[in-house]
Coordinates of C-alpha atoms in Angstrom, one line a residue:
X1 CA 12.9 -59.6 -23.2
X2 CA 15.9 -60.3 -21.6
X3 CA 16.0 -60.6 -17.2
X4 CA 18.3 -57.4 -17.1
X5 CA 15.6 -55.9 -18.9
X6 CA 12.7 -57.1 -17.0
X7 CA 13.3 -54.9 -13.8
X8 CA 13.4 -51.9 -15.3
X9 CA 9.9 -52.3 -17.2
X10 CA 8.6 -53.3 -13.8
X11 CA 9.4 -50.2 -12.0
X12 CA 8.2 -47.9 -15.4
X13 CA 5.2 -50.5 -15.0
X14 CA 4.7 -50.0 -10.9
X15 CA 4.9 -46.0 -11.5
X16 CA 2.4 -45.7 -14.0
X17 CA -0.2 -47.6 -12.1
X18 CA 0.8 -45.7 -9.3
X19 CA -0.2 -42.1 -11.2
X20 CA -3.4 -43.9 -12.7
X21 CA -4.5 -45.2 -9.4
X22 CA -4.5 -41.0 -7.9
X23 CA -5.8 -39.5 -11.5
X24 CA -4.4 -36.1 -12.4
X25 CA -2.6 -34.6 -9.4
X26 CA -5.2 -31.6 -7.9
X27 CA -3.2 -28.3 -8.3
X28 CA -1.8 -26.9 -4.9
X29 CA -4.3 -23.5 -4.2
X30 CA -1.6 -20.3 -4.4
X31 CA -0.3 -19.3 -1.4
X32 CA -0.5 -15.5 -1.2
X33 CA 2.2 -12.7 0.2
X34 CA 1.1 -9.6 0.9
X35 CA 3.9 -6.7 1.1
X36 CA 2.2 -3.9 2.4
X37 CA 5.1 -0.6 2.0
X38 CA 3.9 2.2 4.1
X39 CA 3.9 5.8 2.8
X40 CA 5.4 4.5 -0.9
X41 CA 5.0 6.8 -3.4
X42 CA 5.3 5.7 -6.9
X43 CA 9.0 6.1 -7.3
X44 CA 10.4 3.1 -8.3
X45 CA 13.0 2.0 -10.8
X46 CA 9.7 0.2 -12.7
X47 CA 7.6 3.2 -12.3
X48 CA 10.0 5.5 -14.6
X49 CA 12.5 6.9 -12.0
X50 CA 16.1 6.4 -12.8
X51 CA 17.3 8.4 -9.5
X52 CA 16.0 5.9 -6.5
X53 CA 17.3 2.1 -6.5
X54 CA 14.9 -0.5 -5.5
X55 CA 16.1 -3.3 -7.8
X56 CA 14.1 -6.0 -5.7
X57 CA 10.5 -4.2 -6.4
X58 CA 12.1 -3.7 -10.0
X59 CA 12.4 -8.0 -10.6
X60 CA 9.0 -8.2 -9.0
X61 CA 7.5 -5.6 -11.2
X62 CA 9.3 -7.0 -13.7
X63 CA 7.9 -10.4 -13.6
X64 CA 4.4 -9.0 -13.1
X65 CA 1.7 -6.6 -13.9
X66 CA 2.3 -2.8 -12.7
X67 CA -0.5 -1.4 -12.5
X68 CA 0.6 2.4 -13.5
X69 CA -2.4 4.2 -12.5
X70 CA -3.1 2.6 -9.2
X71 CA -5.1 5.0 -6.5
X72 CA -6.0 4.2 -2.8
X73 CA -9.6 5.5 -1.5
X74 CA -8.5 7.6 1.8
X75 CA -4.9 9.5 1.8
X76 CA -4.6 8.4 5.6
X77 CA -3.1 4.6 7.1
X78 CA -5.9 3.1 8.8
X79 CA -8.6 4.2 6.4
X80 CA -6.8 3.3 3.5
X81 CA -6.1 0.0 4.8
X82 CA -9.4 -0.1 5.8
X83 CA -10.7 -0.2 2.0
X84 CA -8.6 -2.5 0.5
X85 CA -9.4 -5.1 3.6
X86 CA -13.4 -5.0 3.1
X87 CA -13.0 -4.3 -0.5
X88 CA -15.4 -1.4 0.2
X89 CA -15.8 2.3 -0.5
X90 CA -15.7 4.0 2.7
X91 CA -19.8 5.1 3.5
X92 CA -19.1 7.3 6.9
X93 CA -16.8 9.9 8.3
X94 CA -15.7 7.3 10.5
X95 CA -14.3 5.4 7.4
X96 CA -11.8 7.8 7.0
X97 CA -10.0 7.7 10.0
X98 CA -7.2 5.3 11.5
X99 CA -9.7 4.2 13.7
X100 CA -11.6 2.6 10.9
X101 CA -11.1 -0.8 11.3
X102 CA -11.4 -0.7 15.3
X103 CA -14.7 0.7 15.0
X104 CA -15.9 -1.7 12.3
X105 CA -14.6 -5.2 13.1
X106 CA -12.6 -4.6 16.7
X107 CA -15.6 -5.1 19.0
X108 CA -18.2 -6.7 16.5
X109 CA -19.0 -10.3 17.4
X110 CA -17.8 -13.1 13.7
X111 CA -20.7 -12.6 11.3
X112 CA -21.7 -14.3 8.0
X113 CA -19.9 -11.6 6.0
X114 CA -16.2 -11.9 6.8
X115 CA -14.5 -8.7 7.8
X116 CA -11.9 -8.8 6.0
X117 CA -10.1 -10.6 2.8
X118 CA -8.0 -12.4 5.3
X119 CA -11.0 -13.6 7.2
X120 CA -12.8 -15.1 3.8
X121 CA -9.3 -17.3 3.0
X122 CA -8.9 -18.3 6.2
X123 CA -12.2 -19.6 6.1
X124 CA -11.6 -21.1 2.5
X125 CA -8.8 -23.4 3.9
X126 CA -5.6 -20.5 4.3
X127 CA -3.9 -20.2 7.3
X128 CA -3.1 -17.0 7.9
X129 CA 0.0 -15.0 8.9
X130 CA 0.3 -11.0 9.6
X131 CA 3.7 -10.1 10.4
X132 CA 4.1 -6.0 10.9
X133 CA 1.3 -3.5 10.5
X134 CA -0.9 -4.9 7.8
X135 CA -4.0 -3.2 9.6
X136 CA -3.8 0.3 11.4
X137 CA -2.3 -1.4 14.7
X138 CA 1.4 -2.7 14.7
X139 CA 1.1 -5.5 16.9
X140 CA -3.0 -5.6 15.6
X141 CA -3.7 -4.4 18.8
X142 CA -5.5 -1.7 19.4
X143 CA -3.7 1.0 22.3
X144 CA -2.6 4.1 21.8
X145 CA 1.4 5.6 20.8
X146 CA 1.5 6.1 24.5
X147 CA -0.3 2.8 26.2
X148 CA 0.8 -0.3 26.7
X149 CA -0.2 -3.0 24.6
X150 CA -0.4 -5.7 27.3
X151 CA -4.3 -6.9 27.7
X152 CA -5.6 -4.9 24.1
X153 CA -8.3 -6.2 22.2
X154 CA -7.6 -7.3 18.7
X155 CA -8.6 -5.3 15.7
X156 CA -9.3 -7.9 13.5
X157 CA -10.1 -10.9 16.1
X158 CA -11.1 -13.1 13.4
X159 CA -9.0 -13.0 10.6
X160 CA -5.8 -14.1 11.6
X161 CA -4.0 -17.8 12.4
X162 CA -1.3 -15.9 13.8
X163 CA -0.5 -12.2 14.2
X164 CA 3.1 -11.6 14.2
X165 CA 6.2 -9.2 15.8
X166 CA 9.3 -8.9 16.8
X167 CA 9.4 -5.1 18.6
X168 CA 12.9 -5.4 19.7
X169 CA 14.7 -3.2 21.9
X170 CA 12.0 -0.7 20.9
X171 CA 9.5 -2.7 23.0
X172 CA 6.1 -2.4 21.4
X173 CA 5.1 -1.8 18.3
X174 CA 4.3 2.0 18.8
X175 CA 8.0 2.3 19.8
X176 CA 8.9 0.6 16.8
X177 CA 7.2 2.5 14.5
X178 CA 8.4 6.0 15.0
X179 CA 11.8 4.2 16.6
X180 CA 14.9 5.6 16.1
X181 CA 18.1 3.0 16.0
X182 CA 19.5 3.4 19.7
X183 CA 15.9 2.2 21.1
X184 CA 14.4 5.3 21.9
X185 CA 11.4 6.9 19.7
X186 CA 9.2 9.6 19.0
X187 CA 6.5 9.5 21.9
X188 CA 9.0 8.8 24.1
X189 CA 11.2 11.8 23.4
X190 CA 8.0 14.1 23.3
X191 CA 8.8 15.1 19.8
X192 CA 11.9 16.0 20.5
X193 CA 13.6 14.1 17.3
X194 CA 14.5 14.8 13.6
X195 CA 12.7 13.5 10.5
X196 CA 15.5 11.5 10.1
X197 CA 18.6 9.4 10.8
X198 CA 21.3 7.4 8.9
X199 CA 22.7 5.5 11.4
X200 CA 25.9 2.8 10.9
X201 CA 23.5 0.0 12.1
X202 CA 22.8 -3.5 10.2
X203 CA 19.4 -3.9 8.5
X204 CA 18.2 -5.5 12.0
X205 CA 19.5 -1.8 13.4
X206 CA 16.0 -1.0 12.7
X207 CA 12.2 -2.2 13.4
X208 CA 11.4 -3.1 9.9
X209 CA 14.9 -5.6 9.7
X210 CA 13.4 -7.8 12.7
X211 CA 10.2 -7.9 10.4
X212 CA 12.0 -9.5 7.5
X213 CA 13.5 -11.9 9.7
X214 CA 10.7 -12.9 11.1
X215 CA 8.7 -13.6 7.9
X216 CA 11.7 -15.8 6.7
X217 CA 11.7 -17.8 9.7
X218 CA 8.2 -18.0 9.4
X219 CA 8.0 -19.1 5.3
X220 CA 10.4 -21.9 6.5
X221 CA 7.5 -23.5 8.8
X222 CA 5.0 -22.9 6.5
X223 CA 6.7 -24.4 3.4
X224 CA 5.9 -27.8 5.1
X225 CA 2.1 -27.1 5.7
X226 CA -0.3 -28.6 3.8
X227 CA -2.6 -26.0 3.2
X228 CA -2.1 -22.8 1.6
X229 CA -0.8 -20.1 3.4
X230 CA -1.6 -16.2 3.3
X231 CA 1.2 -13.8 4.6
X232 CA 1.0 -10.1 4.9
X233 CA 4.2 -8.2 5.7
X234 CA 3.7 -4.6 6.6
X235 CA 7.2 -2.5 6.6
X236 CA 7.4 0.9 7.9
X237 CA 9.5 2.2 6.0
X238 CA 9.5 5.0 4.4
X239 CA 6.9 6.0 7.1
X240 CA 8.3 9.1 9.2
X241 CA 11.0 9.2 10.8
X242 CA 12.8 9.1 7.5
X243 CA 15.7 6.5 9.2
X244 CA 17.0 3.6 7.2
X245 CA 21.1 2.0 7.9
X246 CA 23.6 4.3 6.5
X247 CA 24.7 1.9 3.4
X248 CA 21.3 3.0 2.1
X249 CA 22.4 6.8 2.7
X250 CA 25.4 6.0 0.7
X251 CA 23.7 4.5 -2.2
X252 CA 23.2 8.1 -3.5
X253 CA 24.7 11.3 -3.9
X254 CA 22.3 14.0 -2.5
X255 CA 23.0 16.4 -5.3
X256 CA 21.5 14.2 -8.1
X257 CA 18.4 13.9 -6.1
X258 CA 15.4 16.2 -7.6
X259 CA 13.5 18.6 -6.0
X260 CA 10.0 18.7 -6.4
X261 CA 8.3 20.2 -9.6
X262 CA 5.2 20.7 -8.3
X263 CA 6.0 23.4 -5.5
X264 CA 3.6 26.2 -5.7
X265 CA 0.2 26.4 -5.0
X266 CA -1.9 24.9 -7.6
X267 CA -3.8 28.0 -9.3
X268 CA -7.7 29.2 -8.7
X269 CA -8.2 26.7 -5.3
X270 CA -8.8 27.8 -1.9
X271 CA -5.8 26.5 0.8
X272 CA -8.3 24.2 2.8
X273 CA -7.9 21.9 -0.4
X274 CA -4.3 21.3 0.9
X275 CA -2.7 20.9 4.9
X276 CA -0.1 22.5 6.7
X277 CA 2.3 18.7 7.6
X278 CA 1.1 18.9 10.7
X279 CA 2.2 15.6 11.0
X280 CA 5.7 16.5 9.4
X281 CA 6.2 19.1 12.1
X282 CA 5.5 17.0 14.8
X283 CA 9.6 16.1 14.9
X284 CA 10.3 19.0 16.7
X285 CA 14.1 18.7 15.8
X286 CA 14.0 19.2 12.0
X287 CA 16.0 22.0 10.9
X288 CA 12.4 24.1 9.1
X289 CA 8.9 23.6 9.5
X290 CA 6.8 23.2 6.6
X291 CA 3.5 25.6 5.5
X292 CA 1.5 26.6 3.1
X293 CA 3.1 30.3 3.3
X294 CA 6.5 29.0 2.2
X295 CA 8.9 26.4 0.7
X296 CA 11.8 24.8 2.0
X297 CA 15.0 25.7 1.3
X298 CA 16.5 23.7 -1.4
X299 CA 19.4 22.5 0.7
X300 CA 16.7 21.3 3.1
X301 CA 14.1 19.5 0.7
X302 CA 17.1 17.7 -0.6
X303 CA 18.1 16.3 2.4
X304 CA 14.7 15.0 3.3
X305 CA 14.4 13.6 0.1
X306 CA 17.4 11.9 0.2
X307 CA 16.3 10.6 3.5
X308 CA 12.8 9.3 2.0
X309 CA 14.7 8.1 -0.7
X310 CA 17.8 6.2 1.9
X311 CA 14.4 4.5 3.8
X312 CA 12.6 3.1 0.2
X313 CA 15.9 1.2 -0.9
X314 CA 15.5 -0.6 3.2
X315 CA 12.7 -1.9 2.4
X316 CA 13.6 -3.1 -1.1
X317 CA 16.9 -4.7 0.3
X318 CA 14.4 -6.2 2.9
X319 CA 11.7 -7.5 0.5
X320 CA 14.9 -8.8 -1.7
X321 CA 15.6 -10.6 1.2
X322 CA 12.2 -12.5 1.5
X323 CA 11.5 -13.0 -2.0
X324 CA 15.2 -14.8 -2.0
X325 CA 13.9 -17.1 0.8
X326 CA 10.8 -17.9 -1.4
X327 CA 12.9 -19.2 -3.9
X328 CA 15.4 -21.2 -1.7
X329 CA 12.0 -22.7 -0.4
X330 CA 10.9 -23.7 -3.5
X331 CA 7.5 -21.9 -2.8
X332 CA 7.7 -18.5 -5.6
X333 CA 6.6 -21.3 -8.2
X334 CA 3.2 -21.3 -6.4
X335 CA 3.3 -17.9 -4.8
X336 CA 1.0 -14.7 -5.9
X337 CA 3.3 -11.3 -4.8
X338 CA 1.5 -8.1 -4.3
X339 CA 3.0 -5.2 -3.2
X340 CA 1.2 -2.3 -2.1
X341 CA 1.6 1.1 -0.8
X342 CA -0.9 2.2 1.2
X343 CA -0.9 6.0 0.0
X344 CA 1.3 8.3 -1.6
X345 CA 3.3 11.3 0.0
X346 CA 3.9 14.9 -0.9
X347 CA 7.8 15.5 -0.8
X348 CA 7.4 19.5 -1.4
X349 CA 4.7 18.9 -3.7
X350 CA 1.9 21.8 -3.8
X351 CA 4.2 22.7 -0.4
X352 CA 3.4 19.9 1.4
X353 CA 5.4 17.0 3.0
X354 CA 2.9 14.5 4.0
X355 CA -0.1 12.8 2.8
X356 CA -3.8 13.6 3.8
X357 CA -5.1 15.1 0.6
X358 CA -7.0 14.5 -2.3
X359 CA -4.3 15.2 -5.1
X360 CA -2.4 13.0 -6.8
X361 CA 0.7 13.1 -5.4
X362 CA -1.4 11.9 -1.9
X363 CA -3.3 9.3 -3.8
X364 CA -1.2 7.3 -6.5
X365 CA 0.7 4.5 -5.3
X366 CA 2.4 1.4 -6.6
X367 CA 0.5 -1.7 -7.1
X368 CA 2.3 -4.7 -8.2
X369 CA 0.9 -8.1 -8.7
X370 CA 3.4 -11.0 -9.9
X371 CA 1.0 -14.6 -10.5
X372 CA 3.1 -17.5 -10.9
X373 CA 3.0 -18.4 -14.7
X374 CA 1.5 -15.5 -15.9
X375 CA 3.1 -13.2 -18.8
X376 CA 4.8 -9.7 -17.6
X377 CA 2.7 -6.9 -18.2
X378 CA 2.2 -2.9 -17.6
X379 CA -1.3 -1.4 -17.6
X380 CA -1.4 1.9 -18.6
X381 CA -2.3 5.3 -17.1
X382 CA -5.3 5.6 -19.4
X383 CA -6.6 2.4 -17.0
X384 CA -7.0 3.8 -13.6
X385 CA -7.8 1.1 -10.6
X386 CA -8.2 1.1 -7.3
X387 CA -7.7 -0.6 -4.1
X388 CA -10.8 -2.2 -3.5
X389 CA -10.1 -4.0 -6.3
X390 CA -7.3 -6.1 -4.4
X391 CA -10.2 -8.1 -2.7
X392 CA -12.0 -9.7 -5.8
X393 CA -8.8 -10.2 -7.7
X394 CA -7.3 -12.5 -5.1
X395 CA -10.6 -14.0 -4.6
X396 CA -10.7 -14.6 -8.4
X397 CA -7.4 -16.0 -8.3
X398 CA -7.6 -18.1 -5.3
X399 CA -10.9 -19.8 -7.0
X400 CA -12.5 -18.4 -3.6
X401 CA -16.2 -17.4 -4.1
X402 CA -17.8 -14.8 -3.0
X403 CA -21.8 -14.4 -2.1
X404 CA -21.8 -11.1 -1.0
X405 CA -21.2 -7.4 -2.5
X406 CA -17.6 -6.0 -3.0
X407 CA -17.2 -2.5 -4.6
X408 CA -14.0 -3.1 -6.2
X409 CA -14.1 -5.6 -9.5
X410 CA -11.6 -8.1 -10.7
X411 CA -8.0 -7.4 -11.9
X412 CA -7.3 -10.5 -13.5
X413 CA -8.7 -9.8 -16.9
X414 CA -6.2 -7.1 -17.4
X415 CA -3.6 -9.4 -15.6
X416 CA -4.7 -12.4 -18.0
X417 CA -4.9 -10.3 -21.1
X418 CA -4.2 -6.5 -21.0
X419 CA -7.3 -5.2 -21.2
X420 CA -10.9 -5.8 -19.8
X421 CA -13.8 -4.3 -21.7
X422 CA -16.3 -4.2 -18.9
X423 CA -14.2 -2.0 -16.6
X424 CA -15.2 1.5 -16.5
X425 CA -12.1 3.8 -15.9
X426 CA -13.0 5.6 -12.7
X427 CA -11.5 5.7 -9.8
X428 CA -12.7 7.3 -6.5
X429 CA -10.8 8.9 -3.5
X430 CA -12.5 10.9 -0.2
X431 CA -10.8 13.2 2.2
X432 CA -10.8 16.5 3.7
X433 CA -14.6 16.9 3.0
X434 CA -14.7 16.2 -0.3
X435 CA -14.7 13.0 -3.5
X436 CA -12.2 12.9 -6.3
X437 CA -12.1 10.9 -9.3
X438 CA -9.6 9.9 -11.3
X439 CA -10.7 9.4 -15.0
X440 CA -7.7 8.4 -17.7
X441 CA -7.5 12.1 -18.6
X442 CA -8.9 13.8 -15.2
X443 CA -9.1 14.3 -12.2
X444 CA -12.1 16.1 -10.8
X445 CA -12.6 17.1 -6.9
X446 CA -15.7 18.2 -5.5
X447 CA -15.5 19.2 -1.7
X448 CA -18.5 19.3 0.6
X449 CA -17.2 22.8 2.5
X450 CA -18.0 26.8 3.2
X451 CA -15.1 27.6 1.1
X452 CA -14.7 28.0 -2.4
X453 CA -14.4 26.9 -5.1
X454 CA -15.7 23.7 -4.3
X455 CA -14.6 22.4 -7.6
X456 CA -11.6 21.8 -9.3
X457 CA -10.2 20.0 -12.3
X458 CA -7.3 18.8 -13.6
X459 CA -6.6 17.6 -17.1
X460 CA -3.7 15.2 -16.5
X461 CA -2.9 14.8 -20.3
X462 CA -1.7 18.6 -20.1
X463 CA -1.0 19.1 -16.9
X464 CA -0.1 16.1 -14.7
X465 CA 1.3 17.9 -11.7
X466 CA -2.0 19.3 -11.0
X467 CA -0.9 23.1 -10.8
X468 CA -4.0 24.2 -12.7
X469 CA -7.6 24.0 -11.7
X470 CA -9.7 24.7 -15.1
X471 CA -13.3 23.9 -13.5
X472 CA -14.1 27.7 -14.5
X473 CA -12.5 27.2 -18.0
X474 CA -14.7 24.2 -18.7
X475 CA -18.2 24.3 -17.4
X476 CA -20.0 21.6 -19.4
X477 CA -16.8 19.2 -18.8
X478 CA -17.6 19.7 -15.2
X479 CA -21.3 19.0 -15.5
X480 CA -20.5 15.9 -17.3
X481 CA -18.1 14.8 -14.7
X482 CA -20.2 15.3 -11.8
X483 CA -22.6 12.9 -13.3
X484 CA -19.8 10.3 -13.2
X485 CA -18.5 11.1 -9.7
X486 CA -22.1 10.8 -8.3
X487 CA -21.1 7.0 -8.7
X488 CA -18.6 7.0 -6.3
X489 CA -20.6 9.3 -3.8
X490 CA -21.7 7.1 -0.9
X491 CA -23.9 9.5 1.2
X492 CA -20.6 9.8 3.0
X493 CA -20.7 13.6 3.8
X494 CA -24.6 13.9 3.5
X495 CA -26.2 11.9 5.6
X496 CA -27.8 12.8 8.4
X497 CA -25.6 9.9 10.8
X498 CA -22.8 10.9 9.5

């Protein structure tokens, strides 16, 4: 051995001791971000439609599993929300309301069960970050559009490290959320406002722009923690108002934008089934109101969709802009990405423009999980899940254990291999008085109401829009699909407390 040579062995020598001396270096947990997309229907460049551009969801869909088939258990915010928190199937009228989470964890002193999945990893060594409206509340603070938000209780007092926003020149979070881009916003105006607006404002024009700024700012002190970190981000948009910056506006031209093709009245239902947007009407400035006893005009139903449309490509532009940061800080190697919608919308559909009931159109949703290191995949439609299946999954994945019962059962077979023989293919949805299930070939709705039918049922391998209910057509289909639904029926509209 020569003496030139001699130094260089030493420091290979002094290295490998050095790596003996700490064993096999432990695996970092996975941090976890949580994009919550309010009022996201299933209309994404991954999900099949060529029209709308969200190529930031696209690369994360693409790197992931897409759950095609994916259905939320209440068509409303807070319940919906609600579910996929507690990883439970909503068991009282009061479980489907926005007040849902208030009621059940707001005022209830910390308990052995946690009361959310938040709560379990922050007890499991996460620190935890909510940044937007991940809950019901914006601010998670509970106070109405019209209060102030100065002294309210927290809705989920024990889940979070830090609970995160930036309301701007809007003020509170309220104001935020149904803000317009000049600062003003819906309560304010007393309804007085469009559906809409394209205004020639910069992404941080609106609410949701501060939000992604925020959460980057935030990633950068969080890269240097030592212990995992959860992050939810909950953007608004394409919540009504319909109002994204005008670049997103100019990203398509209106006339290759579809109108709905699902506009009628599904056949042989009664019209309770259905609702009259009540909430769409609220903005007392849109050029037509919306009801059951009439469409849109085309002109009209183009422009909204365009404007529904205009406020999904914000939020991609917006997540793009996170998940860039991610990569910059060297944290997407170790990162899980969901991204969730917390409901669908009808845009015309069965001649409603809103969510709030128990079709399809109000229930699907995209559900996109990317794990670091894992192969792409797409589950099919003929595997329908749900969003109480959120919570085990990321327990699973987070080697978290859980001692008590969750309703929803792990993704990560069919994230690990395609397929998971033990699942059965039901999914299970409540609203306006009644239970629907979503099998891979039906969906079947049985409402707990005066009216009639009280039935119906769709087969979505010939007739996916729903425009059809065949419950008469096929009696002993029905029988036998009853049987299954009495699985997901929780006592919900029955009993006596309720």
């Amino acid at each position: 051995m020569t003496s030139k040579q001699f130094p260089v062995l030493f420091i290979i020598f002094m290295v490998f001791l050095q790596s003996c001396d700490t064993g096999v270096q432990e695996k970092k947990p996975y941090n976890i971000l949580f994009i919550a997309i309010d009022d996201l229907r299933p209309e994404l460049g991954v999900y099949g439609n060529d029209i709308i551009k969200t190529p930031n969801l696209d690369a994360i869909g693409q790197a992931g599993t897409i759950f095609e088939n994916h259905y939320v258990q209440v068509p409303t915010c807070g319940a919906s929300r609600c579910s996929i928190l507690t990883g439970m199937l909503p068991s009282s009228r009061e479980h489907l309301k926005n007040s849902a989470i208030e009621k059940m964890m707001a005022d209830v002193p910390e308990g052995e069960r946690p009361e959310s999945f938040v709560h379990h990893l922050k007890r499991n060594g996460y620190y935890t970050v909510g940044i937007g409206k991940i809950s019901h509340s914006i601010e998670g603070l509970v106070y109405g559009y019209e209060e102030s938000p100065v002294g309210a209780k927290s809705e989920m007092p024990y889940s979070w490290n830090e609970m995160l926003f930036d309301a701007g020149k809007w003020g509170n979070g309220w104001n935020a959320f149904f803000g317009y881009a000049d600062g003003s916003n819906r309560q304010g105006k007393k309804k007085q406002v469009k559906p809409y607006e394209s205004a020639d404002v910069s992404d941080e024009g609106y609410p949701d722009g501060l939000s992604a700024q925020l959460a980057i700012k935030k990633l950068r002190k969080l890269a240097d923690k030592e212990e995992p970190f959860f992050m939810g981000l909950g953007l608004f948009k394409p919540h009504l108002p319909f109002t994204a910056p005008k670049k997103y506006w100019d990203l398509y031209d209106r006339e290759d934008i579809p109108l709905s093709t699902s506009p009628d009245i599904p056949e042989n239902i009664d019209l309770s089934s259905l609702q009259e947007s009540g909430e769409f009407n609220q903005y007392a400035l849109g050029e037509e109101k919306a009801g059951l006893d009439h469409q849109l005009s085309d002109d009209y139903a183009r422009k909204l969709k365009h404007a529904y449309y205009a406020a999904v490509s914000y939020s991609d532009a917006l997540v793009g802009k996170v998940m860039d940061e991610l990569e910059v800080l060297g944290l997407a190697e170790n990162t899980i990405i969901v991204v969730w919608g917390d409901h669908g919308w009808h845009l015309g559909d069965q001649r409603v423009w809103g969510k709030h009931t128990i079709f399809e159109t109000a229930l699907r949703n995209p559900l996109i999980i990317k794990v670091p290191g894992l192969a792409a995949r797409r589950i099919s439609s003929d595997m329908p899940v749900s969003s109480i299946d959120l919570y085990p999954t990321l327990m699973e994945l987070a080697e978290v254990p859980t001692n008590f019962p969750l309703d929803g059962q792990s993704l990560v077979p069919l994230i690990k291999n395609g397929k998971d023989e033990n699942r059965e293919r039901l999914a299970f949805s409540y609203f306006k008085s009644g239970i629907s299930m979503r099998t891979e070939k039906y969906r079947i709705m049985k409402y707990f109401r005066e009216e009639t039918p009280t039935i119906e049922l769709y087969d979505h391998h010939n007739d996916p829009l729903e425009k059809i209910n065949i419950a008469n057509e096929q009696p002993e289909l029905v029988k036998q699909l009853l049987v299954e639904l009495e699985k997901g029926n929780t006592g919900l509209y029955t009993n006596e407390k309720n």
